[in-house]
Coordinates of C-alpha atoms in Angstrom, one line a residue:
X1 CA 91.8 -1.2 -63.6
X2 CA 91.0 -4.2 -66.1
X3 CA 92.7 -4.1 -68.9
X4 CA 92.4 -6.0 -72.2
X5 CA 94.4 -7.0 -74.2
X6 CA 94.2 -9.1 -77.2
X7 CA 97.2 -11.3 -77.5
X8 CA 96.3 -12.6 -73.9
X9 CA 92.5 -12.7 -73.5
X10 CA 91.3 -14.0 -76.4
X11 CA 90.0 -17.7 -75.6
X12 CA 91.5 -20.3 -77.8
X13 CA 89.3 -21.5 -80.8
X14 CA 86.6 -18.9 -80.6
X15 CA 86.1 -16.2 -83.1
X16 CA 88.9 -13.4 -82.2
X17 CA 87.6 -10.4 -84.5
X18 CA 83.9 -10.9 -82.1
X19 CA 86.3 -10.8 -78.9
X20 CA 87.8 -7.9 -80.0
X21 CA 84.9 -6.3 -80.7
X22 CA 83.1 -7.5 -77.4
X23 CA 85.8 -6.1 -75.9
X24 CA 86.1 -3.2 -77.7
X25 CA 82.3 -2.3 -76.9
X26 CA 82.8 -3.1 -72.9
X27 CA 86.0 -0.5 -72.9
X28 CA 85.5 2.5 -71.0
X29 CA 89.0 4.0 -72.9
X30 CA 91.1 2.3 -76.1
X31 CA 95.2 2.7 -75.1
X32 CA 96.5 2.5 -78.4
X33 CA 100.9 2.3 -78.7
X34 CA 101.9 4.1 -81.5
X35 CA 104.7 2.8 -83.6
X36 CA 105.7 1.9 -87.0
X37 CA 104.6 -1.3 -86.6
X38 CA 101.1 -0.6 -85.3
X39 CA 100.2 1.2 -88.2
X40 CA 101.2 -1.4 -90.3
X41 CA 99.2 -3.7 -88.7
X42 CA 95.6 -4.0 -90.6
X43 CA 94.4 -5.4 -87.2
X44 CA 95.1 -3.0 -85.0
X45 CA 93.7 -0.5 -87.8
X46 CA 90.5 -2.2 -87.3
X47 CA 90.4 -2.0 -83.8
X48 CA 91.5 1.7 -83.4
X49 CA 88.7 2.4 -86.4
X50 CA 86.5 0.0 -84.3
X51 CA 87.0 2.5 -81.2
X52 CA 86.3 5.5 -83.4
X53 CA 83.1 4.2 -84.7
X54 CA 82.0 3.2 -81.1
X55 CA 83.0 6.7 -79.9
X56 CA 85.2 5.7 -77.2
X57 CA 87.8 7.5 -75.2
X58 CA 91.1 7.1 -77.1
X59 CA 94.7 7.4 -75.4
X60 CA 97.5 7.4 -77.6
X61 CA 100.4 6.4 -76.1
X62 CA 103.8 7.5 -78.4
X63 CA 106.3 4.6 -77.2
X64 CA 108.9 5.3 -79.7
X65 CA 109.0 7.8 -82.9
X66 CA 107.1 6.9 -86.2
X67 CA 106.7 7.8 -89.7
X68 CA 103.7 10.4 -88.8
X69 CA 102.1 10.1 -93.1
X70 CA 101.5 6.8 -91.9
X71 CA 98.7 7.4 -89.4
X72 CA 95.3 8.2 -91.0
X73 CA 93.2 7.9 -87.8
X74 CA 92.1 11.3 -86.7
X75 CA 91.0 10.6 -83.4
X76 CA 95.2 10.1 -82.7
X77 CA 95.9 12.7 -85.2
X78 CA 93.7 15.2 -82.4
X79 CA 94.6 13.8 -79.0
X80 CA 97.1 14.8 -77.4
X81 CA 99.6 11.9 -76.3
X82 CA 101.3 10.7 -73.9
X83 CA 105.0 9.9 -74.0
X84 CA 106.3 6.9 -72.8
X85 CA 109.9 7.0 -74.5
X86 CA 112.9 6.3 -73.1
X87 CA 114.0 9.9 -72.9
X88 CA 111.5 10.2 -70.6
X89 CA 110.5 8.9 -66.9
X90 CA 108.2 6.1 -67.0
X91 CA 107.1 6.1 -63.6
X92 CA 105.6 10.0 -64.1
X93 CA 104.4 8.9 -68.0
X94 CA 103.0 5.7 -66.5
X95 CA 101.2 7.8 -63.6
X96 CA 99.8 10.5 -66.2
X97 CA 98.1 7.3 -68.2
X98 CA 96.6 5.7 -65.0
X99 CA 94.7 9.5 -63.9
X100 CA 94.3 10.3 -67.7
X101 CA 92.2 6.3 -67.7
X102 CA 90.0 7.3 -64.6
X103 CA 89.4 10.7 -65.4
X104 CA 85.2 10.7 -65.5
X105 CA 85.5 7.3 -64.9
X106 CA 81.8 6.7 -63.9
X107 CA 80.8 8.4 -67.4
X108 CA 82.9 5.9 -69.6
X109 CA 81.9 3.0 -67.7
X110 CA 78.2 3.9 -68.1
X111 CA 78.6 4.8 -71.7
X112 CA 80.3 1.5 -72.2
X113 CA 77.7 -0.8 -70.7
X114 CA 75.4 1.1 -72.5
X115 CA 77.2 0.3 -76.1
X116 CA 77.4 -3.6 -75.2
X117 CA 73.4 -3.6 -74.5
X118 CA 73.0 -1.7 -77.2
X119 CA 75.3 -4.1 -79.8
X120 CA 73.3 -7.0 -78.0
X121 CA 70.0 -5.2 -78.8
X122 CA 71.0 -4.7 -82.5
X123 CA 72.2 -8.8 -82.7
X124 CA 69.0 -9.6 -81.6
X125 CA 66.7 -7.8 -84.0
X126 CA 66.0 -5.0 -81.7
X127 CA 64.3 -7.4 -79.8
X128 CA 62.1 -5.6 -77.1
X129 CA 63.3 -8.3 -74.4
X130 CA 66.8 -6.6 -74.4
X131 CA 65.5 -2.7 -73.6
X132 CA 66.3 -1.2 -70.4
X133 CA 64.2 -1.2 -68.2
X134 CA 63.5 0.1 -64.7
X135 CA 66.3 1.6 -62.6
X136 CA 68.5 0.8 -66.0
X137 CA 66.7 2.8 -67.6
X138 CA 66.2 5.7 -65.5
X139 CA 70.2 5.9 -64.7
X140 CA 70.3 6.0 -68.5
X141 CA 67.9 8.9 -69.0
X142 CA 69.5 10.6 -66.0
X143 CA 72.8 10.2 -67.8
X144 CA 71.4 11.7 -71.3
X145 CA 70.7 15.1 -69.1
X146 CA 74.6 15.9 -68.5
X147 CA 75.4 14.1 -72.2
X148 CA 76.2 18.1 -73.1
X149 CA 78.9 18.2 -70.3
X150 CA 81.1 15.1 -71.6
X151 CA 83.5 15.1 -74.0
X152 CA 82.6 11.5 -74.8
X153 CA 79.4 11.7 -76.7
X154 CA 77.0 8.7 -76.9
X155 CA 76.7 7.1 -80.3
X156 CA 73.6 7.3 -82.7
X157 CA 73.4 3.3 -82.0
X158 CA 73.1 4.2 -77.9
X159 CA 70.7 6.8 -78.3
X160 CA 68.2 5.1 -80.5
X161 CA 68.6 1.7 -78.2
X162 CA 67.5 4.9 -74.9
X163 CA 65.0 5.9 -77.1
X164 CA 63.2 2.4 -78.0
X165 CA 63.7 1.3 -74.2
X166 CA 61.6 4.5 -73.4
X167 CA 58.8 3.8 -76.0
X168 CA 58.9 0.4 -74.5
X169 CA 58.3 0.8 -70.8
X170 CA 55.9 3.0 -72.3
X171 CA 54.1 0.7 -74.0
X172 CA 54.4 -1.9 -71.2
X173 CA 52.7 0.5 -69.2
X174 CA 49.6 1.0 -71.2
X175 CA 49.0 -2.4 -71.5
X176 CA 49.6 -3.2 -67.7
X177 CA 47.2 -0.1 -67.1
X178 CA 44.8 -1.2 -69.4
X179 CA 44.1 -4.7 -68.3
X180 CA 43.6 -2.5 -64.9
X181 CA 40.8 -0.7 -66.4
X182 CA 39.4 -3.5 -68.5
X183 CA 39.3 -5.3 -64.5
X184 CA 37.7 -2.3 -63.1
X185 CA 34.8 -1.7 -65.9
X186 CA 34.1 -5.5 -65.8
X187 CA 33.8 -5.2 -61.9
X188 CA 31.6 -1.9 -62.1
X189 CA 29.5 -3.8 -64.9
X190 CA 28.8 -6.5 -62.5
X191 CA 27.9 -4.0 -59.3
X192 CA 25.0 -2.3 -61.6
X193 CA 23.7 -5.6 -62.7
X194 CA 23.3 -7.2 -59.4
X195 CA 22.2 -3.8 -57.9
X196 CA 19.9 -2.3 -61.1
X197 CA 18.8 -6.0 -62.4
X198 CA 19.1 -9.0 -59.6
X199 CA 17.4 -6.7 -57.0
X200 CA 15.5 -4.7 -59.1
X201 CA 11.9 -4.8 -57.6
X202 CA 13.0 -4.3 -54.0
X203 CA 14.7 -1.3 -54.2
X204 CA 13.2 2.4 -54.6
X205 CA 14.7 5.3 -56.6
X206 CA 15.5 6.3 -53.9
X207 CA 17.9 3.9 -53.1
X208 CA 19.0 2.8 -56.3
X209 CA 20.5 6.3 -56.7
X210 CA 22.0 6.3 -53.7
X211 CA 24.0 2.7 -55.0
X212 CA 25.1 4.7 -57.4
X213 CA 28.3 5.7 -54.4
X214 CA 28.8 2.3 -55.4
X215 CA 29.8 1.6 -58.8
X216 CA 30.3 5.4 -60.5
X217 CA 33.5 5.5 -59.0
X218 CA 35.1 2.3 -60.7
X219 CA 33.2 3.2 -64.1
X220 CA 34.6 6.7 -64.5
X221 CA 37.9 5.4 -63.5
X222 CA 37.9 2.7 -66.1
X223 CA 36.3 4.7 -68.7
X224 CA 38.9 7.8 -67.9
X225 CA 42.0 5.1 -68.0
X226 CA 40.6 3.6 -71.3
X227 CA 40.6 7.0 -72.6
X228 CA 42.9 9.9 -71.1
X229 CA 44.8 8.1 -68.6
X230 CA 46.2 5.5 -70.9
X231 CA 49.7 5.7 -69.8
X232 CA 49.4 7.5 -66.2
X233 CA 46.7 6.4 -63.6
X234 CA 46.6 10.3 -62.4
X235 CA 44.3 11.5 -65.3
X236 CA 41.6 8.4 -64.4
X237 CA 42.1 9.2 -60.6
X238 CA 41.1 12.9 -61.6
X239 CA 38.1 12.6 -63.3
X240 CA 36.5 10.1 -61.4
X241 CA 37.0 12.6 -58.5
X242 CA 35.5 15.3 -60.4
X243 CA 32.9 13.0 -61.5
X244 CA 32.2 12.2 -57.6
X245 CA 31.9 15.5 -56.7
X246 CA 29.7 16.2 -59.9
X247 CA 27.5 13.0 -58.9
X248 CA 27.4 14.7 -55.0
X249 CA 26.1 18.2 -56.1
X250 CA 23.6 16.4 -58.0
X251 CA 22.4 14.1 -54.8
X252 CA 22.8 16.4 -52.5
X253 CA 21.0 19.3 -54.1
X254 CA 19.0 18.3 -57.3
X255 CA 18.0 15.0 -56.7
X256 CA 15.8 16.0 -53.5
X257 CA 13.7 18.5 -55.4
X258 CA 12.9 15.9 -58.7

């Protein structure tokens, strides 16, 4: 395990409330040692309100006996803790905390990268640069599926930061698939004009229908992309095949008989 803590791995002369809170957003679990003096302390109150707020897995850890009215977190108020007095065995205490911290380990450590892009996201604006994207963001909408089964809920923060990266990629999409079909209409537009207007007079009905296997195909796809297939190719692919077949009865038995 790595663990944190603040009176040893925060660097000297840099701001220690953001490297508390950097580190506070990269935990997959918050050990807090309750004690008189800890809830005295207005810093440690900040950082256990800190986990709260980032809705991170909180292990109270009851080292020696305190004034209970001064507690008024009710995260520790809920959770049941774990003794580590000296009545009791440390080894079997210290044990309980190590398979209590990787207990759905894999969740906490997902949902704590997630908080840290999402905390960079919000610093930045909501900048689009910083959305997931690709296999990050599929392993993040896989995730969302089981959200129901884990006691450790994402925050609003993380589902909004899923939710933009989704409209995102999204967007990126339509734009990559629409240069596509802007590529593919400009290409069909230049198959009719050579065939229909450079070689115009030597070519017969006949034949210029017949071109027509040609350059319908890349029209209806760019026209069906531009249209219904805006953010899938399938829809585009699907009409210019019905088109094709359309354009076949039509040549095969209507033309001949004109």
């Amino acid at each position: 395990l790595d663990v944190w803590i603040d009176w040893e791995d925060i660097p000297y002369s840099s701001n220690w409330w953001n490297e508390i809170s950097q580190a506070v957003d990269g935990a997959s679990a918050f050990v807090c040692v309750l004690s008189d003096d800890y809830f005295k302390s207005e810093t440690c109150e900040a950082e256990l309100k800190l986990a709260e707020e980032r809705n991170k897995r909180i292990i109270p850890v009851c080292y020696k006996d305190f004034d209970r009215k001064l507690n008024n977190s009710n995260a520790v108020a809920k959770t049941n803790w774990l003794l580590f007095s000296t009545d009791d065995n440390f080894e079997k205490s210290f044990d309980s905390l190590i398979d209590t911290l990787n207990a759905d380990l894999d969740w906490r450590k997902f949902h704590a990268r997630l908080q840290v892009r999402a905390s960079e996201w919000t610093q930045k604006n909501n900048d689009s640069s910083y959305h997931l994207f690709g296999q990050d963001l599929d392993e993040a909408v896989a995730q969302l599926q089981n959200e129901h089964e884990k006691a450790l809920p994402l925050t609003t923060l993380q589902h909004n930061y899923i939710e933009a990266s989704r409209a995102g990629a999204k967007e990126l999409t339509r734009r990559q698939l629409r240069g596509f079909y802007w590529a593919a209409l400009a290409y069909s537009a230049v198959q009719v004009f050579v065939i229909y207007f450079w070689d115009f007079d030597s070519m017969s009905e006949t034949a210029m229908i017949k071109m027509s296997w040609v350059w319908l195909p890349g029209l209806s796809f760019a026209l069906a992309g531009l249209t219904v297939g805006r953010y899938r190719m399938r829809p585009a692919f699907i009409v210019m095949a019905v088109t094709m077949v359309l354009f076949g009865v039509f040549y095969s038995a209507i033309w001949p008989s004109l």
